[in-house]
Short mmCIF file of C-alpha atoms in Angstrom, two decimals:
data_model
loop_
_atom_site.label_atom_id
_atom_site.label_comp_id
_atom_site.label_asym_id
_atom_site.label_seq_id
_atom_site.Cartn_x
_atom_site.Cartn_y
_atom_site.Cartn_z
CA MET A 1 10.03 154.06 -123.20
CA ASN A 2 10.16 152.43 -126.63
CA LYS A 3 11.18 154.59 -129.55
CA GLN A 4 8.86 155.04 -132.50
CA LEU A 5 9.58 152.55 -135.27
CA ASP A 6 9.46 154.71 -138.40
CA GLU A 7 10.65 151.83 -140.56
CA VAL A 8 7.59 149.81 -139.54
CA GLN A 9 5.33 152.69 -140.53
CA TYR A 10 6.95 152.87 -143.98
CA ALA A 11 6.76 149.08 -144.31
CA ARG A 12 3.03 149.29 -143.60
CA ALA A 13 2.67 151.72 -146.52
CA PHE A 14 4.48 149.31 -148.87
CA ALA A 15 2.21 146.49 -147.68
CA MET A 16 -0.79 148.66 -148.57
CA PHE A 17 0.57 149.05 -152.09
CA ALA A 18 0.85 145.26 -152.31
CA VAL A 19 -2.80 144.76 -151.31
CA LEU A 20 -3.87 147.29 -153.94
CA PHE A 21 -1.76 145.46 -156.55
CA VAL A 22 -3.80 142.29 -155.96
CA HIS A 23 -7.18 143.95 -156.17
CA PHE A 24 -6.47 146.32 -159.05
CA SER A 25 -4.79 143.66 -161.19
CA SER A 26 -7.53 141.05 -160.77
CA THR A 27 -9.91 142.51 -163.38
CA GLY A 28 -7.15 142.95 -165.91
CA LEU A 29 -5.87 139.44 -165.27
CA GLY A 30 -9.32 137.99 -165.76
CA GLY A 31 -9.78 139.92 -169.00
CA VAL A 32 -6.69 138.74 -170.89
CA THR A 33 -5.52 135.37 -172.16
CA PRO A 34 -2.12 133.69 -171.67
CA GLU A 35 -1.38 134.49 -175.32
CA SER A 36 -1.37 138.20 -174.50
CA SER A 37 1.90 139.83 -173.44
CA THR A 38 0.00 141.83 -170.80
CA PHE A 39 -1.04 138.55 -169.15
CA TYR A 40 2.46 138.24 -167.70
CA ILE A 41 2.43 141.80 -166.39
CA TYR A 42 -0.95 141.42 -164.67
CA SER A 43 0.03 138.01 -163.31
CA ALA A 44 3.33 139.31 -161.90
CA PHE A 45 1.67 142.24 -160.13
CA ASN A 46 -1.09 140.01 -158.80
CA THR A 47 1.44 137.52 -157.41
CA LEU A 48 3.68 140.20 -155.89
CA GLY A 49 0.65 141.64 -154.19
CA LYS A 50 0.28 138.40 -152.24
CA ILE A 51 2.87 139.68 -149.78
CA GLY A 52 0.44 142.33 -148.52
CA VAL A 53 -1.61 140.27 -146.04
CA PRO A 54 1.37 138.30 -144.63
CA VAL A 55 3.30 141.55 -144.14
CA PHE A 56 0.39 143.13 -142.26
CA PHE A 57 0.21 140.12 -139.93
CA PHE A 58 4.00 140.22 -139.49
CA LEU A 59 3.96 143.94 -138.64
CA SER A 60 1.00 143.47 -136.28
CA GLY A 61 2.89 140.82 -134.32
CA LEU A 62 6.05 142.92 -134.28
CA VAL A 63 4.36 146.11 -133.08
CA LEU A 64 2.24 144.37 -130.43
CA LEU A 65 5.18 142.57 -128.80
CA TYR A 66 7.39 145.63 -129.12
CA SER A 67 4.71 147.69 -127.35
CA TYR A 68 3.58 145.22 -124.69
CA ASN A 69 6.65 143.15 -123.88
CA LYS A 70 8.02 145.64 -121.35
CA ARG A 71 4.66 146.33 -119.74
CA PRO A 72 3.64 144.38 -116.65
CA PHE A 73 1.56 141.31 -117.48
CA THR A 74 -1.45 142.18 -115.37
CA LYS A 75 -5.20 141.96 -115.59
CA GLU A 76 -5.34 145.71 -116.19
CA THR A 77 -2.91 145.51 -119.12
CA ILE A 78 -4.88 142.74 -120.82
CA LEU A 79 -8.20 144.49 -120.23
CA GLN A 80 -6.77 147.68 -121.71
CA PHE A 81 -5.56 145.71 -124.74
CA TYR A 82 -9.01 144.21 -125.37
CA LYS A 83 -10.78 147.50 -124.72
CA LYS A 84 -8.76 149.19 -127.48
CA ARG A 85 -9.34 146.30 -129.91
CA LEU A 86 -13.06 146.26 -129.14
CA LYS A 87 -13.32 149.96 -129.86
CA TYR A 88 -10.98 150.37 -132.82
CA ILE A 89 -11.20 146.99 -134.56
CA ILE A 90 -14.34 145.04 -133.63
CA VAL A 91 -16.76 147.99 -133.87
CA PRO A 92 -15.45 149.07 -137.32
CA TYR A 93 -15.49 145.41 -138.38
CA ILE A 94 -19.20 145.12 -137.53
CA VAL A 95 -20.08 148.47 -139.12
CA ILE A 96 -18.15 147.98 -142.35
CA SER A 97 -19.24 144.34 -142.67
CA THR A 98 -22.87 145.35 -142.32
CA PHE A 99 -22.34 148.07 -144.94
CA TYR A 100 -20.84 145.65 -147.49
CA PHE A 101 -23.49 143.05 -146.77
CA VAL A 102 -26.24 145.59 -147.48
CA VAL A 103 -24.46 146.79 -150.64
CA SER A 104 -24.11 143.22 -151.91
CA THR A 105 -27.74 142.41 -151.08
CA VAL A 106 -28.98 145.46 -152.99
CA LYS A 107 -26.62 145.06 -155.93
CA TYR A 108 -27.41 141.39 -156.50
CA SER A 109 -31.09 141.66 -155.49
CA SER A 110 -30.74 138.81 -153.00
CA PHE A 111 -33.11 140.12 -150.33
CA THR A 112 -35.91 137.67 -149.47
CA SER A 113 -37.07 138.56 -145.96
CA VAL A 114 -35.93 140.43 -142.85
CA PRO A 115 -35.36 137.25 -140.77
CA ALA A 116 -33.34 135.64 -143.56
CA PHE A 117 -31.35 138.84 -144.06
CA LEU A 118 -30.52 139.11 -140.34
CA THR A 119 -29.61 135.41 -140.15
CA ASP A 120 -27.31 135.67 -143.15
CA LEU A 121 -25.76 138.88 -141.81
CA GLY A 122 -25.11 137.26 -138.42
CA GLU A 123 -23.42 134.31 -140.11
CA ALA A 124 -21.36 136.64 -142.30
CA LEU A 125 -20.19 138.59 -139.24
CA LEU A 126 -19.40 135.43 -137.32
CA TRP A 127 -17.23 133.98 -140.10
CA GLY A 128 -15.85 137.11 -141.75
CA LYS A 129 -17.77 136.57 -144.98
CA ALA A 130 -19.62 139.87 -145.40
CA TYR A 131 -17.26 140.71 -148.26
CA THR A 132 -14.18 139.04 -149.70
CA HIS A 133 -11.48 141.32 -148.21
CA LEU A 134 -12.90 141.27 -144.68
CA TYR A 135 -11.43 137.84 -143.95
CA PHE A 136 -8.29 139.75 -142.96
CA LEU A 137 -10.05 141.40 -140.02
CA PHE A 138 -11.63 138.09 -139.08
CA VAL A 139 -8.18 136.46 -138.87
CA LEU A 140 -6.72 139.46 -137.05
CA LEU A 141 -9.43 139.15 -134.40
CA GLN A 142 -8.40 135.53 -133.90
CA PHE A 143 -4.82 136.61 -133.27
CA TYR A 144 -6.06 139.22 -130.81
CA LEU A 145 -7.93 136.50 -128.90
CA ILE A 146 -4.76 134.46 -128.41
CA PHE A 147 -2.41 137.43 -128.03
CA PRO A 148 -2.28 137.33 -124.20
CA PHE A 149 -1.00 133.74 -124.40
CA ILE A 150 1.61 134.75 -126.98
CA LEU A 151 2.67 137.71 -124.85
CA TYR A 152 2.91 135.55 -121.73
CA PHE A 153 5.04 133.01 -123.59
CA PHE A 154 7.54 135.58 -124.84
CA LYS A 155 7.75 137.15 -121.39
CA LYS A 156 8.54 133.82 -119.77
CA VAL A 157 10.68 132.20 -122.47
CA LYS A 158 13.66 133.82 -124.18
CA VAL A 159 13.61 132.09 -127.54
CA ARG A 160 15.47 132.77 -130.77
CA VAL A 161 13.62 134.04 -133.82
CA SER A 162 14.94 131.04 -135.78
CA VAL A 163 13.35 128.62 -133.30
CA VAL A 164 10.02 130.47 -133.48
CA LEU A 165 10.22 130.29 -137.28
CA ILE A 166 10.82 126.54 -137.34
CA VAL A 167 8.14 125.71 -134.76
CA SER A 168 5.53 128.00 -136.34
CA LEU A 169 6.20 126.56 -139.80
CA ALA A 170 5.80 123.05 -138.44
CA LEU A 171 2.47 124.00 -136.83
CA GLN A 172 1.28 125.76 -139.98
CA PHE A 173 2.03 122.87 -142.32
CA THR A 174 0.55 120.41 -139.84
CA TRP A 175 -2.63 122.47 -140.07
CA PHE A 176 -2.42 122.41 -143.88
CA TYR A 177 -1.99 118.63 -143.85
CA VAL A 178 -4.76 117.94 -141.33
CA ASN A 179 -7.17 120.25 -143.10
CA LYS A 180 -6.43 118.78 -146.53
CA ASN A 181 -6.74 115.15 -145.48
CA TYR A 182 -9.23 115.22 -142.61
CA ILE A 183 -11.05 118.43 -141.69
CA GLN A 184 -11.37 120.00 -145.14
CA VAL A 185 -12.83 123.29 -143.96
CA GLU A 186 -13.82 125.81 -146.59
CA ALA A 187 -11.90 129.07 -146.81
CA ARG A 188 -8.78 127.76 -145.11
CA GLY A 189 -7.35 131.26 -145.32
CA SER A 190 -9.95 132.53 -142.86
CA TYR A 191 -8.19 130.83 -139.92
CA PHE A 192 -5.19 132.15 -138.03
CA MET A 193 -3.18 128.93 -138.34
CA SER A 194 -2.73 129.67 -142.04
CA TYR A 195 -0.74 132.80 -141.14
CA LEU A 196 0.93 131.67 -137.92
CA PRO A 197 4.60 132.08 -138.95
CA PHE A 198 4.09 135.66 -140.11
CA PHE A 199 2.54 136.83 -136.85
CA LEU A 200 4.81 134.80 -134.54
CA VAL A 201 8.06 135.67 -136.34
CA GLY A 202 7.01 139.31 -136.21
CA ALA A 203 6.22 138.90 -132.51
CA ALA A 204 9.60 137.29 -131.85
CA MET A 205 11.36 140.14 -133.62
CA GLY A 206 9.27 142.71 -131.74
CA ALA A 207 10.16 141.13 -128.39
CA ASN A 208 13.87 141.47 -129.21
CA TYR A 209 13.81 144.43 -131.58
CA ALA A 210 16.44 146.59 -129.89
CA GLN A 211 19.07 143.83 -130.05
CA LEU A 212 18.07 142.78 -133.56
CA ASP A 213 18.18 146.36 -134.81
CA GLN A 214 21.67 146.83 -133.40
CA TRP A 215 22.80 143.58 -135.04
CA TRP A 216 21.15 144.68 -138.28
CA GLN A 217 23.12 147.95 -138.29
CA THR A 218 26.38 146.10 -137.66
CA ASN A 219 25.73 143.66 -140.51
CA ARG A 220 23.84 146.01 -142.81
CA LYS A 221 25.52 145.04 -146.10
CA LYS A 222 25.22 141.31 -145.49
CA MET A 223 21.59 141.62 -144.43
CA THR A 224 20.78 143.75 -147.47
CA ALA A 225 22.29 141.18 -149.83
CA PHE A 226 20.52 138.31 -148.04
CA ILE A 227 17.07 139.94 -147.89
CA VAL A 228 17.08 141.25 -151.47
CA THR A 229 18.32 137.91 -152.83
CA LEU A 230 15.82 135.89 -150.80
CA PHE A 231 12.94 138.11 -151.88
CA ALA A 232 13.97 137.99 -155.55
CA ILE A 233 14.17 134.18 -155.50
CA ALA A 234 10.82 133.83 -153.71
CA ALA A 235 9.07 136.36 -155.95
CA VAL A 236 10.36 134.97 -159.24
CA SER A 237 9.60 131.38 -158.18
CA LEU A 238 5.99 132.09 -157.24
CA ILE A 239 5.41 134.37 -160.23
CA VAL A 240 6.55 131.60 -162.57
CA VAL A 241 4.45 128.92 -160.85
CA ASP A 242 1.39 131.20 -160.81
CA ILE A 243 1.83 131.89 -164.53
CA TRP A 244 2.07 128.14 -165.25
CA THR A 245 -1.05 127.57 -163.17
CA ARG A 246 -3.10 130.32 -164.81
CA ALA A 247 -1.92 129.35 -168.28
CA GLY A 248 -2.79 125.70 -167.67
CA THR A 249 0.76 124.54 -168.44
CA LEU A 250 1.81 123.65 -164.91
CA VAL A 251 1.56 119.92 -165.66
CA ASN A 252 4.31 120.35 -168.26
CA TYR A 253 6.75 121.47 -165.60
CA LEU A 254 5.45 120.18 -162.29
CA PRO A 255 3.79 116.74 -162.41
CA SER A 256 0.55 116.25 -160.54
CA THR A 257 1.30 114.75 -157.13
CA PRO A 258 -0.37 114.67 -153.71
CA TYR A 259 2.32 117.12 -152.61
CA ARG A 260 1.72 119.81 -155.23
CA SER A 261 -0.45 121.89 -152.91
CA TYR A 262 2.34 121.89 -150.32
CA ILE A 263 4.75 123.20 -152.96
CA PHE A 264 2.34 126.08 -153.62
CA ASP A 265 1.97 126.68 -149.89
CA GLY A 266 5.72 126.59 -149.38
CA LEU A 267 6.37 129.16 -152.12
CA TRP A 268 3.62 131.44 -150.79
CA VAL A 269 4.95 131.22 -147.21
CA LEU A 270 8.49 131.87 -148.46
CA LEU A 271 7.32 134.94 -150.35
CA GLY A 272 5.34 136.15 -147.32
CA LEU A 273 8.30 135.83 -144.97
CA ALA A 274 10.79 137.23 -147.49
CA GLY A 275 8.35 140.04 -148.29
CA SER A 276 8.01 140.88 -144.61
CA LEU A 277 11.76 141.29 -144.26
CA PHE A 278 11.95 143.09 -147.61
CA THR A 279 9.34 145.72 -146.73
CA LEU A 280 11.00 146.26 -143.35
CA TRP A 281 14.32 146.68 -145.18
CA LEU A 282 12.66 149.15 -147.57
CA GLY A 283 11.45 151.07 -144.53
CA LYS A 284 15.02 151.33 -143.28
CA VAL A 285 16.14 152.46 -146.74
CA VAL A 286 13.56 155.25 -146.66
CA MET A 287 14.92 156.31 -143.27
CA ALA A 288 18.49 156.30 -144.60
CA VAL A 289 17.57 158.30 -147.71
CA ASP A 290 15.93 160.87 -145.43
CA TYR A 291 13.87 162.54 -148.17
CA ALA A 292 11.14 164.40 -146.32
CA PRO A 293 8.43 164.44 -149.07
CA LEU A 294 8.74 160.66 -149.57
CA GLN A 295 8.69 160.00 -145.83
CA HIS A 296 5.65 162.23 -145.37
CA PHE A 297 3.80 160.51 -148.24
CA LEU A 298 4.51 156.99 -146.94
CA ASN A 299 3.76 157.95 -143.34
CA ARG A 300 0.42 159.44 -144.34
CA LEU A 301 -0.42 156.39 -146.46
CA ALA A 302 0.37 154.16 -143.48
CA GLN A 303 -1.87 156.26 -141.22
CA LEU A 304 -4.73 155.97 -143.71
CA SER A 305 -4.02 152.38 -144.76
CA PHE A 306 -6.65 150.73 -142.56
CA GLY A 307 -9.38 153.01 -143.84
CA ILE A 308 -8.24 152.66 -147.46
CA TYR A 309 -8.21 148.89 -147.06
CA LEU A 310 -11.75 148.87 -145.72
CA ILE A 311 -13.41 151.15 -148.28
CA HIS A 312 -11.55 150.72 -151.59
CA PRO A 313 -13.43 147.52 -152.66
CA PHE A 314 -16.71 149.48 -152.60
CA PHE A 315 -15.51 151.76 -155.40
CA LEU A 316 -13.91 148.85 -157.21
CA ILE A 317 -17.32 147.13 -157.40
CA TYR A 318 -18.76 149.96 -159.47
CA PHE A 319 -15.65 150.85 -161.47
CA ARG A 320 -15.66 147.25 -162.72
CA ASP A 321 -19.25 147.70 -163.89
CA TRP A 322 -18.19 150.69 -165.94
CA LEU A 323 -15.35 148.78 -167.61
CA PRO A 324 -15.28 149.82 -171.29
CA ASN A 325 -15.58 146.84 -173.63
CA SER A 326 -13.53 148.27 -176.45
CA THR A 327 -9.97 148.11 -177.77
CA PRO A 328 -7.08 146.61 -175.75
CA LEU A 329 -5.65 150.11 -175.34
CA VAL A 330 -8.88 151.34 -173.73
CA PHE A 331 -9.15 148.19 -171.59
CA HIS A 332 -5.62 148.47 -170.19
CA GLY A 333 -5.92 152.24 -169.84
CA TRP A 334 -9.06 151.72 -167.76
CA GLN A 335 -7.13 149.43 -165.39
CA LEU A 336 -4.55 152.15 -164.78
CA PHE A 337 -7.19 154.85 -164.45
CA THR A 338 -9.15 152.69 -161.98
CA ALA A 339 -6.06 152.08 -159.84
CA PHE A 340 -5.10 155.74 -159.57
CA ALA A 341 -8.66 157.07 -159.32
CA ILE A 342 -9.80 154.70 -156.57
CA THR A 343 -6.60 155.17 -154.59
CA GLY A 344 -7.02 158.93 -154.81
CA ILE A 345 -10.71 158.84 -153.89
CA CYS A 346 -10.07 156.56 -150.92
CA TRP A 347 -7.11 158.68 -149.79
CA VAL A 348 -9.21 161.87 -149.81
CA LEU A 349 -12.27 160.21 -148.25
CA THR A 350 -10.31 158.47 -145.49
CA SER A 351 -8.34 161.63 -144.77
CA TRP A 352 -11.59 163.58 -144.51
CA LEU A 353 -13.23 160.97 -142.29
CA SER A 354 -10.17 160.84 -140.01
CA LYS A 355 -10.82 164.45 -139.00
CA TRP A 356 -14.07 163.41 -137.35
CA LYS A 357 -13.87 162.54 -133.68
CA ALA A 358 -15.99 159.43 -134.16
CA SER A 359 -14.29 158.32 -137.41
CA TRP A 360 -12.97 155.22 -135.63
CA ILE A 361 -16.46 153.74 -135.92
CA ILE A 362 -15.99 153.47 -139.68
CA ILE A 363 -12.26 153.36 -140.39
CA GLY A 364 -10.86 152.19 -137.06
CA LYS A 365 -7.58 153.45 -135.70
#
C-alpha cells in the first residue's frame, strides 16, 4: 500500500497561494503605472503566481500515477477512475460553470432569450469559457480523458524522468509552433498540450516516487541547492521580462523577432517546472520542520483548495466594484484587505460546505 504523501499536500497549499497571488494582484497591477514603485511589487507577485496552474497539473500527474501505477490495469480500474472523476470533477464543473454564467449574465445584463442563453451556456460548458478561471478544469478534464493511455504507457515502459521531460517539451513546443503558424486557435491555454510537460513529468515522478524519494534523501543538500537556484533564476528572469513587457520597454532589451513568443513560452515553462520542484521541496521542508500548527494550516488549506479555487472569483467580482477611488494609501490598503477578506470568507464558506454530505456537487472532492 502506498504511503500518504504529506509533502504533496503541503505543495498543493503553496500552489493555492500562487493562484491567489495572480488574482489578487491583477486589480492592483491594472491600477498603477510603471512609474509607481508599487508597480514592481504587483508585477512580481503576479508573475510568481504563474506557477500555480503548472504546479497543480504537476501534482495531479504525480498523485494519479503514484496511486494507480501499482493497481492492475483492468476495465474495472479504468471505470472506477472515470466514475470518481464524473462525480467529483465533472458534476461540480457543470454546476459551478452554470452558476458563474448566470452571475455574468445578470451582472452585465446580457440576457436576450432563453434559447440564446442555453446555447451560449452549452458552448461555455463545452469549451470551459463560463468564467475565466474555469479553463483549468476544462484542461484537467482533457488530461483525465487521456490518462488511461498515460497510465498504460508508464506500466509498459520504464522510462527516465529526464527522457519524459525532453519528449514532452518537444511535443509542447511543436504544438506552440503549429498553433502560431498554422492553426491559430484562440485561448491556446485551454488545451492540454500547453501544459503537457508539467503533467507528464509529474506522472513520471509519481510512477517512480519511492526510488526518487530515496535518492532525494541521499542527495538532499545538492538537490536543495539545485532546486532553489533554478527557481530563483527562473523567477527573476520571468519577473524582469514581464516588467519590461508591461512597461512597454521590452523592445529596448529584447528586439522584436519571430522567436520572441517562444522566449516567453520558454521562461514560463521553466518557471512552471522549477516552481513544481520548488513547492514539492517546500513541502519536504515543512515535514522536516515538523511544526504542528503550520502543518495543520497547510493541510487544511490543501483540503479546501479546490473549493476556494472555484468560489473565490465570485467575491472578487464584487470587491472590485467596491474599490475605493481615493488616495494611493487607500487603494493599496484595499488590495490587501481584499486578499485577506476573500481568502477568509472562502475558507469559512468552503469549510462549512464540506460538512455537507452532498457538498461534492458544488466544491468537488
